[in-house]
mmCIF file of C-alpha atoms in Angstrom:
data_model
loop_
_atom_site.group_PDB
_atom_site.id
_atom_site.type_symbol
_atom_site.label_atom_id
_atom_site.label_comp_id
_atom_site.label_asym_id
_atom_site.label_seq_id
_atom_site.Cartn_x
_atom_site.Cartn_y
_atom_site.Cartn_z
ATOM 1 C CA UNK Q 1 0.105 -0.061 0.144
ATOM 2 C CA UNK Q 2 1.405 3.493 -0.971
ATOM 3 C CA UNK Q 3 1.871 5.963 1.820
ATOM 4 C CA UNK Q 4 -0.994 8.255 0.588
ATOM 5 C CA UNK Q 5 -3.315 5.258 0.467
ATOM 6 C CA UNK Q 6 -2.221 4.298 3.942
ATOM 7 C CA UNK Q 7 -3.087 7.827 5.154
ATOM 8 C CA UNK Q 8 -6.388 8.049 3.532
ATOM 9 C CA UNK Q 9 -7.380 4.697 4.866
ATOM 10 C CA UNK Q 10 -6.417 5.725 8.309
ATOM 11 C CA UNK Q 11 -8.527 8.914 7.868
ATOM 12 C CA UNK Q 12 -11.534 6.863 6.660
ATOM 13 C CA UNK Q 13 -11.311 4.359 9.474
ATOM 14 C CA UNK Q 14 -10.844 6.753 12.110
ATOM 15 C CA UNK Q 15 -13.967 8.941 10.814
ATOM 16 C CA UNK Q 16 -16.241 5.757 10.892
ATOM 17 C CA UNK Q 17 -14.734 4.709 14.086
ATOM 18 C CA UNK Q 18 -15.728 8.027 15.692
ATOM 19 C CA UNK Q 19 -19.149 7.792 14.380
ATOM 20 C CA UNK Q 20 -19.838 4.496 15.658
ATOM 21 C CA UNK Q 21 -18.484 5.190 19.288
ATOM 22 C CA UNK Q 22 -20.284 8.526 19.629
ATOM 23 C CA UNK Q 23 -23.552 7.387 20.354
ATOM 24 C CA UNK Q 24 -22.217 5.035 22.949
ATOM 25 C CA UNK Q 25 -19.895 7.706 24.599
ATOM 26 C CA UNK Q 26 -23.135 10.150 24.621
ATOM 27 C CA UNK Q 27 -25.066 7.280 26.206
ATOM 28 C CA UNK Q 28 -22.250 6.540 28.732
ATOM 29 C CA UNK Q 29 -21.769 10.193 29.857
ATOM 30 C CA UNK Q 30 -25.442 10.710 30.231
ATOM 31 C CA UNK Q 31 -25.737 7.343 32.360
ATOM 32 C CA UNK Q 32 -22.825 8.533 34.499
ATOM 33 C CA UNK Q 33 -24.367 12.074 34.828
ATOM 34 C CA UNK Q 34 -21.234 13.444 33.298
ATOM 35 C CA UNK Q 35 -22.935 16.834 32.284
ATOM 36 C CA UNK Q 36 -21.527 20.426 31.520
ATOM 37 C CA UNK Q 37 -22.033 23.135 34.087
ATOM 38 C CA UNK Q 38 -21.753 26.353 32.158
ATOM 39 C CA UNK Q 39 -20.661 29.790 33.358
ATOM 40 C CA UNK Q 40 -23.434 31.531 34.918
ATOM 41 C CA UNK Q 41 -22.568 35.004 33.344
ATOM 42 C CA UNK Q 42 -22.654 33.554 29.752
ATOM 43 C CA UNK Q 43 -26.503 33.956 29.577
ATOM 44 C CA UNK Q 44 -26.714 32.752 25.984
ATOM 45 C CA UNK Q 45 -25.402 29.310 26.983
ATOM 46 C CA UNK Q 46 -28.022 28.706 29.773
ATOM 47 C CA UNK Q 47 -29.547 26.155 27.693
ATOM 48 C CA UNK Q 48 -26.307 24.214 27.482
ATOM 49 C CA UNK Q 49 -26.359 23.407 31.117
ATOM 50 C CA UNK Q 50 -26.735 19.624 31.532
ATOM 51 C CA UNK Q 51 -25.238 18.617 27.971
ATOM 52 C CA UNK Q 52 -23.106 15.440 28.418
ATOM 53 C CA UNK Q 53 -19.332 16.298 28.422
ATOM 54 C CA UNK Q 54 -16.083 14.462 28.185
ATOM 55 C CA UNK Q 55 -16.741 13.882 24.418
ATOM 56 C CA UNK Q 56 -13.366 14.312 23.528
ATOM 57 C CA UNK Q 57 -12.966 10.393 24.026
ATOM 58 C CA UNK Q 58 -14.773 10.275 20.561
ATOM 59 C CA UNK Q 59 -12.070 11.608 18.686
ATOM 60 C CA UNK Q 60 -9.107 10.670 20.855
ATOM 61 C CA UNK Q 61 -9.911 6.839 20.955
ATOM 62 C CA UNK Q 62 -9.442 6.305 17.128
ATOM 63 C CA UNK Q 63 -6.300 8.695 17.130
ATOM 64 C CA UNK Q 64 -4.527 6.757 19.937
ATOM 65 C CA UNK Q 65 -5.697 3.253 18.606
ATOM 66 C CA UNK Q 66 -4.530 3.893 15.098
ATOM 67 C CA UNK Q 67 -1.319 5.586 16.331
ATOM 68 C CA UNK Q 68 -0.325 2.652 18.419
ATOM 69 C CA UNK Q 69 -1.266 0.203 15.521
ATOM 70 C CA UNK Q 70 1.308 2.090 13.466
ATOM 71 C CA UNK Q 71 3.910 1.493 16.327
ATOM 72 C CA UNK Q 72 6.720 3.861 15.332
ATOM 73 C CA UNK Q 73 8.366 6.284 17.787
ATOM 74 C CA UNK Q 74 6.826 9.367 16.699
ATOM 75 C CA UNK Q 75 3.302 8.129 16.743
ATOM 76 C CA UNK Q 76 3.483 6.263 20.069
ATOM 77 C CA UNK Q 77 5.052 9.354 21.716
ATOM 78 C CA UNK Q 78 2.359 11.815 20.224
ATOM 79 C CA UNK Q 79 0.011 9.312 21.378
ATOM 80 C CA UNK Q 80 1.276 9.276 24.970
ATOM 81 C CA UNK Q 81 1.682 13.052 25.187
ATOM 82 C CA UNK Q 82 -1.952 13.490 24.031
ATOM 83 C CA UNK Q 83 -3.113 10.808 26.484
ATOM 84 C CA UNK Q 84 -1.117 12.448 29.285
ATOM 85 C CA UNK Q 85 -2.984 15.871 28.721
ATOM 86 C CA UNK Q 86 -6.239 14.071 28.501
ATOM 87 C CA UNK Q 87 -5.939 12.577 31.888
ATOM 88 C CA UNK Q 88 -5.069 15.969 33.327
ATOM 89 C CA UNK Q 89 -8.275 17.471 31.499
ATOM 90 C CA UNK Q 90 -10.436 14.312 32.683
ATOM 91 C CA UNK Q 91 -9.313 15.176 36.319
ATOM 92 C CA UNK Q 92 -10.460 18.644 35.663
ATOM 93 C CA UNK Q 93 -13.701 17.570 34.308
ATOM 94 C CA UNK Q 94 -14.250 14.923 36.980
ATOM 95 C CA UNK Q 95 -14.165 17.586 39.826
ATOM 96 C CA UNK Q 96 -16.507 19.944 38.059
ATOM 97 C CA UNK Q 97 -18.894 16.929 37.558
ATOM 98 C CA UNK Q 98 -18.464 15.707 40.940
ATOM 99 C CA UNK Q 99 -19.192 19.106 42.683
ATOM 100 C CA UNK Q 100 -21.556 20.444 39.988
ATOM 101 C CA UNK Q 101 -19.447 23.770 39.240
ATOM 102 C CA UNK Q 102 -17.647 25.044 36.337
ATOM 103 C CA UNK Q 103 -14.304 25.335 38.289
ATOM 104 C CA UNK Q 104 -12.191 21.986 38.444
ATOM 105 C CA UNK Q 105 -8.489 21.940 39.151
ATOM 106 C CA UNK Q 106 -6.946 24.969 40.697
ATOM 107 C CA UNK Q 107 -4.978 27.009 38.320
ATOM 108 C CA UNK Q 108 -1.474 25.915 39.836
ATOM 109 C CA UNK Q 109 -2.501 22.417 39.781
ATOM 110 C CA UNK Q 110 -3.109 22.576 36.093
ATOM 111 C CA UNK Q 111 0.125 24.469 35.310
ATOM 112 C CA UNK Q 112 2.218 22.059 37.345
ATOM 113 C CA UNK Q 113 0.548 19.053 35.513
ATOM 114 C CA UNK Q 114 1.195 20.844 32.153
ATOM 115 C CA UNK Q 115 4.863 21.964 32.800
ATOM 116 C CA UNK Q 116 5.681 18.408 33.826
ATOM 117 C CA UNK Q 117 4.142 16.721 30.941
ATOM 118 C CA UNK Q 118 5.787 19.502 28.658
ATOM 119 C CA UNK Q 119 9.278 19.033 30.001
ATOM 120 C CA UNK Q 120 9.152 15.272 29.557
ATOM 121 C CA UNK Q 121 8.102 15.645 25.984
ATOM 122 C CA UNK Q 122 10.978 18.160 25.539
ATOM 123 C CA UNK Q 123 13.488 15.826 26.917
ATOM 124 C CA UNK Q 124 12.293 13.377 24.282
ATOM 125 C CA UNK Q 125 12.735 15.717 21.504
ATOM 126 C CA UNK Q 126 16.091 16.700 22.602
ATOM 127 C CA UNK Q 127 17.201 13.204 22.872
ATOM 128 C CA UNK Q 128 15.377 11.995 19.741
ATOM 129 C CA UNK Q 129 17.416 11.270 16.637
ATOM 130 C CA UNK Q 130 14.057 11.809 14.828
ATOM 131 C CA UNK Q 131 13.423 15.361 15.955
ATOM 132 C CA UNK Q 132 16.502 16.737 17.824
ATOM 133 C CA UNK Q 133 17.184 20.359 19.163
ATOM 134 C CA UNK Q 134 16.806 22.225 15.751
ATOM 135 C CA UNK Q 135 13.549 23.787 14.582
ATOM 136 C CA UNK Q 136 12.930 25.019 11.099
ATOM 137 C CA UNK Q 137 12.462 28.746 10.491
ATOM 138 C CA UNK Q 138 9.474 29.522 8.319
ATOM 139 C CA UNK Q 139 9.867 31.058 5.101
ATOM 140 C CA UNK Q 140 13.469 30.291 4.978
ATOM 141 C CA UNK Q 141 15.922 27.249 4.368
ATOM 142 C CA UNK Q 142 17.571 27.886 7.852
ATOM 143 C CA UNK Q 143 17.098 25.914 11.032
ATOM 144 C CA UNK Q 144 17.798 27.202 14.560
ATOM 145 C CA UNK Q 145 19.601 24.714 16.995
ATOM 146 C CA UNK Q 146 18.123 25.568 20.384
ATOM 147 C CA UNK Q 147 20.755 22.892 21.745
ATOM 148 C CA UNK Q 148 19.336 22.204 25.314
ATOM 149 C CA UNK Q 149 17.109 25.082 25.419
ATOM 150 C CA UNK Q 150 14.628 23.116 23.180
ATOM 151 C CA UNK Q 151 13.397 21.214 26.355
ATOM 152 C CA UNK Q 152 11.814 24.419 27.918
ATOM 153 C CA UNK Q 153 10.878 25.681 24.699
ATOM 154 C CA UNK Q 154 8.930 22.406 23.897
ATOM 155 C CA UNK Q 155 7.237 22.727 27.210
ATOM 156 C CA UNK Q 156 6.194 26.341 26.585
ATOM 157 C CA UNK Q 157 4.788 25.302 23.274
ATOM 158 C CA UNK Q 158 2.570 22.611 24.851
ATOM 159 C CA UNK Q 159 1.510 24.707 27.800
ATOM 160 C CA UNK Q 160 0.693 27.667 25.306
ATOM 161 C CA UNK Q 161 -1.229 25.591 22.733
ATOM 162 C CA UNK Q 162 -3.175 23.352 25.333
ATOM 163 C CA UNK Q 163 -4.480 26.530 27.078
ATOM 164 C CA UNK Q 164 -5.119 28.481 23.809
ATOM 165 C CA UNK Q 165 -7.386 25.244 22.448
ATOM 166 C CA UNK Q 166 -9.041 25.337 25.909
ATOM 167 C CA UNK Q 167 -9.903 29.035 25.586
ATOM 168 C CA UNK Q 168 -11.243 28.536 22.136
ATOM 169 C CA UNK Q 169 -13.379 25.549 23.161
ATOM 170 C CA UNK Q 170 -16.518 27.916 24.026
ATOM 171 C CA UNK Q 171 -18.802 27.422 21.417
ATOM 172 C CA UNK Q 172 -20.581 24.430 19.669
ATOM 173 C CA UNK Q 173 -17.980 23.093 17.229
ATOM 174 C CA UNK Q 174 -15.724 26.009 17.403
ATOM 175 C CA UNK Q 175 -12.530 23.955 18.764
ATOM 176 C CA UNK Q 176 -13.367 21.213 16.496
ATOM 177 C CA UNK Q 177 -13.631 23.155 13.273
ATOM 178 C CA UNK Q 178 -10.514 25.016 13.878
ATOM 179 C CA UNK Q 179 -8.562 21.747 14.669
ATOM 180 C CA UNK Q 180 -9.887 20.142 11.462
ATOM 181 C CA UNK Q 181 -8.336 22.878 9.641
ATOM 182 C CA UNK Q 182 -5.174 22.598 11.625
ATOM 183 C CA UNK Q 183 -4.562 18.849 11.038
ATOM 184 C CA UNK Q 184 -5.628 18.947 7.355
ATOM 185 C CA UNK Q 185 -3.006 21.392 6.339
ATOM 186 C CA UNK Q 186 -0.335 19.829 8.812
ATOM 187 C CA UNK Q 187 -1.280 16.494 7.343
ATOM 188 C CA UNK Q 188 -0.266 17.650 3.971
ATOM 189 C CA UNK Q 189 2.894 19.225 5.136
ATOM 190 C CA UNK Q 190 3.892 16.056 6.810
ATOM 191 C CA UNK Q 191 3.313 14.086 3.693
ATOM 192 C CA UNK Q 192 5.468 16.493 1.743
ATOM 193 C CA UNK Q 193 8.279 15.970 4.639
ATOM 194 C CA UNK Q 194 7.825 12.316 3.923
ATOM 195 C CA UNK Q 195 8.455 12.534 0.349
ATOM 196 C CA UNK Q 196 11.395 14.687 1.021
ATOM 197 C CA UNK Q 197 12.802 12.012 3.399
ATOM 198 C CA UNK Q 198 12.425 9.429 0.535
ATOM 199 C CA UNK Q 199 14.014 11.590 -2.053
ATOM 200 C CA UNK Q 200 17.097 11.964 0.527
ATOM 201 C CA UNK Q 201 17.088 8.025 0.814
ATOM 202 C CA UNK Q 202 16.465 8.420 4.726
ATOM 203 C CA UNK Q 203 14.058 5.441 4.640
ATOM 204 C CA UNK Q 204 13.962 5.141 8.651
ATOM 205 C CA UNK Q 205 13.021 8.999 9.084
ATOM 206 C CA UNK Q 206 10.493 8.463 6.158
ATOM 207 C CA UNK Q 207 8.921 5.687 8.323
ATOM 208 C CA UNK Q 208 8.753 7.621 11.390
ATOM 209 C CA UNK Q 209 7.530 10.963 9.906
ATOM 210 C CA UNK Q 210 4.861 9.011 8.106
ATOM 211 C CA UNK Q 211 3.687 7.550 11.471
ATOM 212 C CA UNK Q 212 3.277 11.232 12.504
ATOM 213 C CA UNK Q 213 1.110 11.716 9.419
ATOM 214 C CA UNK Q 214 -1.028 8.634 10.576
ATOM 215 C CA UNK Q 215 -1.447 10.248 13.989
ATOM 216 C CA UNK Q 216 -2.371 13.625 12.162
ATOM 217 C CA UNK Q 217 -5.010 12.056 9.680
ATOM 218 C CA UNK Q 218 -6.396 9.868 12.765
ATOM 219 C CA UNK Q 219 -7.201 13.115 14.636
ATOM 220 C CA UNK Q 220 -8.657 14.766 11.694
ATOM 221 C CA UNK Q 221 -10.914 11.787 10.886
ATOM 222 C CA UNK Q 222 -12.117 11.477 14.616
ATOM 223 C CA UNK Q 223 -12.833 15.119 14.930
ATOM 224 C CA UNK Q 224 -14.987 14.907 11.826
ATOM 225 C CA UNK Q 225 -16.856 11.995 13.447
ATOM 226 C CA UNK Q 226 -17.170 13.919 16.753
ATOM 227 C CA UNK Q 227 -18.388 17.143 14.976
ATOM 228 C CA UNK Q 228 -21.391 15.229 13.627
ATOM 229 C CA UNK Q 229 -22.579 15.300 17.277
ATOM 230 C CA UNK Q 230 -21.028 18.346 18.342
ATOM 231 C CA UNK Q 231 -22.394 20.782 15.635
ATOM 232 C CA UNK Q 232 -24.915 23.291 16.875
ATOM 233 C CA UNK Q 233 -26.802 22.398 18.815
ATOM 234 C CA UNK Q 234 -24.341 20.178 20.450
ATOM 235 C CA UNK Q 235 -25.303 16.645 21.822
ATOM 236 C CA UNK Q 236 -22.085 16.270 23.729
ATOM 237 C CA UNK Q 237 -19.267 18.693 24.627
ATOM 238 C CA UNK Q 238 -15.497 17.699 24.432
ATOM 239 C CA UNK Q 239 -14.767 19.122 28.056
ATOM 240 C CA UNK Q 240 -11.287 19.657 29.203
ATOM 241 C CA UNK Q 241 -10.769 15.992 28.657
ATOM 242 C CA UNK Q 242 -10.875 16.754 24.890
ATOM 243 C CA UNK Q 243 -9.612 20.183 24.720
ATOM 244 C CA UNK Q 244 -6.450 19.868 26.630
ATOM 245 C CA UNK Q 245 -5.632 16.630 24.686
ATOM 246 C CA UNK Q 246 -6.413 18.205 21.379
ATOM 247 C CA UNK Q 247 -4.016 21.015 22.297
ATOM 248 C CA UNK Q 248 -1.197 18.558 22.957
ATOM 249 C CA UNK Q 249 -2.053 16.706 19.691
ATOM 250 C CA UNK Q 250 -1.814 20.207 17.993
ATOM 251 C CA UNK Q 251 1.425 20.851 19.721
ATOM 252 C CA UNK Q 252 2.842 17.298 19.031
ATOM 253 C CA UNK Q 253 2.523 17.107 15.145
ATOM 254 C CA UNK Q 254 4.206 20.557 15.005
ATOM 255 C CA UNK Q 255 7.001 20.000 17.296
ATOM 256 C CA UNK Q 256 7.849 16.371 16.001
ATOM 257 C CA UNK Q 257 7.785 17.712 12.436
ATOM 258 C CA UNK Q 258 10.245 20.344 13.498
ATOM 259 C CA UNK Q 259 7.916 23.259 12.644
ATOM 260 C CA UNK Q 260 6.632 24.444 16.099
ATOM 261 C CA UNK Q 261 6.600 28.015 14.891
ATOM 262 C CA UNK Q 262 4.059 27.146 12.182
ATOM 263 C CA UNK Q 263 1.424 26.913 15.144
ATOM 264 C CA UNK Q 264 1.108 30.572 14.797
ATOM 265 C CA UNK Q 265 -0.417 30.298 11.450
ATOM 266 C CA UNK Q 266 -2.331 27.110 11.374
ATOM 267 C CA UNK Q 267 -3.639 27.616 14.920
ATOM 268 C CA UNK Q 268 -4.111 31.265 14.198
ATOM 269 C CA UNK Q 269 -7.593 31.433 15.968
ATOM 270 C CA UNK Q 270 -6.116 29.615 18.994
ATOM 271 C CA UNK Q 271 -3.485 32.399 19.142
ATOM 272 C CA UNK Q 272 -6.249 35.059 18.652
ATOM 273 C CA UNK Q 273 -8.272 33.586 21.569
ATOM 274 C CA UNK Q 274 -5.258 33.841 23.858
ATOM 275 C CA UNK Q 275 -4.301 37.443 22.755
ATOM 276 C CA UNK Q 276 -7.895 38.602 23.308
ATOM 277 C CA UNK Q 277 -7.767 37.274 26.889
ATOM 278 C CA UNK Q 278 -4.376 38.798 27.554
ATOM 279 C CA UNK Q 279 -5.249 42.203 26.187
ATOM 280 C CA UNK Q 280 -8.628 42.189 28.036
ATOM 281 C CA UNK Q 281 -6.913 41.481 31.332
ATOM 282 C CA UNK Q 282 -4.099 44.152 30.689
ATOM 283 C CA UNK Q 283 -6.496 46.902 29.718
ATOM 284 C CA UNK Q 284 -8.820 46.093 32.735
ATOM 285 C CA UNK Q 285 -5.984 46.065 35.201
ATOM 286 C CA UNK Q 286 -4.478 49.301 33.746
ATOM 287 C CA UNK Q 287 -7.424 51.428 32.700
ATOM 288 C CA UNK Q 288 -10.298 49.460 34.626
ATOM 289 C CA UNK Q 289 -11.981 49.384 31.040
ATOM 290 C CA UNK Q 290 -12.446 46.344 28.702
ATOM 291 C CA UNK Q 291 -11.534 46.297 24.962
ATOM 292 C CA UNK Q 292 -14.109 43.592 24.370
ATOM 293 C CA UNK Q 293 -17.363 43.036 25.600
ATOM 294 C CA UNK Q 294 -16.317 39.613 26.860
ATOM 295 C CA UNK Q 295 -13.040 37.551 26.148
ATOM 296 C CA UNK Q 296 -12.103 35.443 24.556
ATOM 297 C CA UNK Q 297 -13.216 37.025 21.415
ATOM 298 C CA UNK Q 298 -15.773 34.572 20.166
ATOM 299 C CA UNK Q 299 -17.795 35.559 23.260
ATOM 300 C CA UNK Q 300 -17.450 39.334 22.113
ATOM 301 C CA UNK Q 301 -18.868 38.399 19.005
ATOM 302 C CA UNK Q 302 -21.760 36.624 20.645
ATOM 303 C CA UNK Q 303 -22.389 39.745 22.686
ATOM 304 C CA UNK Q 304 -22.532 41.636 19.381
ATOM 305 C CA UNK Q 305 -25.408 39.331 18.172
ATOM 306 C CA UNK Q 306 -23.625 36.934 16.032
ATOM 307 C CA UNK Q 307 -25.094 33.308 16.118
ATOM 308 C CA UNK Q 308 -22.843 30.520 17.292
ATOM 309 C CA UNK Q 309 -22.982 28.750 13.789
ATOM 310 C CA UNK Q 310 -21.928 32.257 12.132
ATOM 311 C CA UNK Q 311 -18.858 32.506 14.607
ATOM 312 C CA UNK Q 312 -17.799 29.059 13.935
ATOM 313 C CA UNK Q 313 -18.001 29.617 10.127
ATOM 314 C CA UNK Q 314 -15.727 32.642 10.426
ATOM 315 C CA UNK Q 315 -13.320 31.011 12.746
ATOM 316 C CA UNK Q 316 -13.201 27.851 10.278
ATOM 317 C CA UNK Q 317 -12.397 30.070 7.063
ATOM 318 C CA UNK Q 318 -9.866 32.145 8.853
ATOM 319 C CA UNK Q 319 -8.025 28.764 10.050
ATOM 320 C CA UNK Q 320 -8.293 27.446 6.708
ATOM 321 C CA UNK Q 321 -6.430 30.384 5.475
ATOM 322 C CA UNK Q 322 -3.833 30.203 8.101
ATOM 323 C CA UNK Q 323 -3.291 26.610 7.334
ATOM 324 C CA UNK Q 324 -2.658 27.428 3.650
ATOM 325 C CA UNK Q 325 0.009 30.057 4.907
ATOM 326 C CA UNK Q 326 1.469 27.206 7.107
ATOM 327 C CA UNK Q 327 1.940 24.951 3.979
ATOM 328 C CA UNK Q 328 3.341 28.151 1.934
ATOM 329 C CA UNK Q 329 5.924 28.880 4.718
ATOM 330 C CA UNK Q 330 6.621 25.143 5.456
ATOM 331 C CA UNK Q 331 7.513 24.350 1.916
ATOM 332 C CA UNK Q 332 9.182 27.699 0.914
ATOM 333 C CA UNK Q 333 12.826 26.652 1.069
#
């Protein structure tokens, strides 16, 4: 089977797998009373309270299963890193459900977990012959060797990405559709990297990078299956179980393909969500005035009267453009 056919097969299988297990996950979470408690000050979301949560398992299970089936270093570590952040998110969701509140783990508990996981992945990157300490600089043929500095850098990338995805997960389908654009374009980029490795007669690296492509398309397929049930109005939400794991998966495909800086373009709306929150906090601290009606920015658009579906469409279109830039920047060498 050709590499392209292998990736397409994994994509189709993960999509079908996610569609098949989704009703079971929804039924299980409803039976376990794993239901979302929404923020009281987001009045538009009052009707969402009680919606089953932890739906991230719908797209995570196919991605993890097929990555382990491929059984290469990059696919396995991608799966393990994603699972680690999934467990952290699960603990957060469990506390919310157990005590029927929107606040789960305390901020310092979350950050300790994220830093620990990020440093572990960072050490793997530093010690790995498949990745190493050098990163590609977008739009150039140059690489930057960060030496041991790659370890804290990777940790920061994971922390920033997981929290940014978590902030974006505020509307039905929003984090899911932006992630579809993310993994679609990164999947194409990784396939080109695979072909470059073959041309360079580096068969071992080609096999490893192809396994990362399998992880990428499996996430893509799983997300599409999940979105069948998460589009407005959502029958289930991904919860922190899904959003933290999704952020880790986004970071993994970028870091392990040696293109962490391309997260800025492919994950442009994740970046913007974080920037909108940071600007809002700084503005209020300094001037007692708010830049946005509410942060993150998608809530500002809600307050302005835009429907959830409209906002999701806008975010998806911008993410697709950012993803195209990712391919341009990643291939212009």
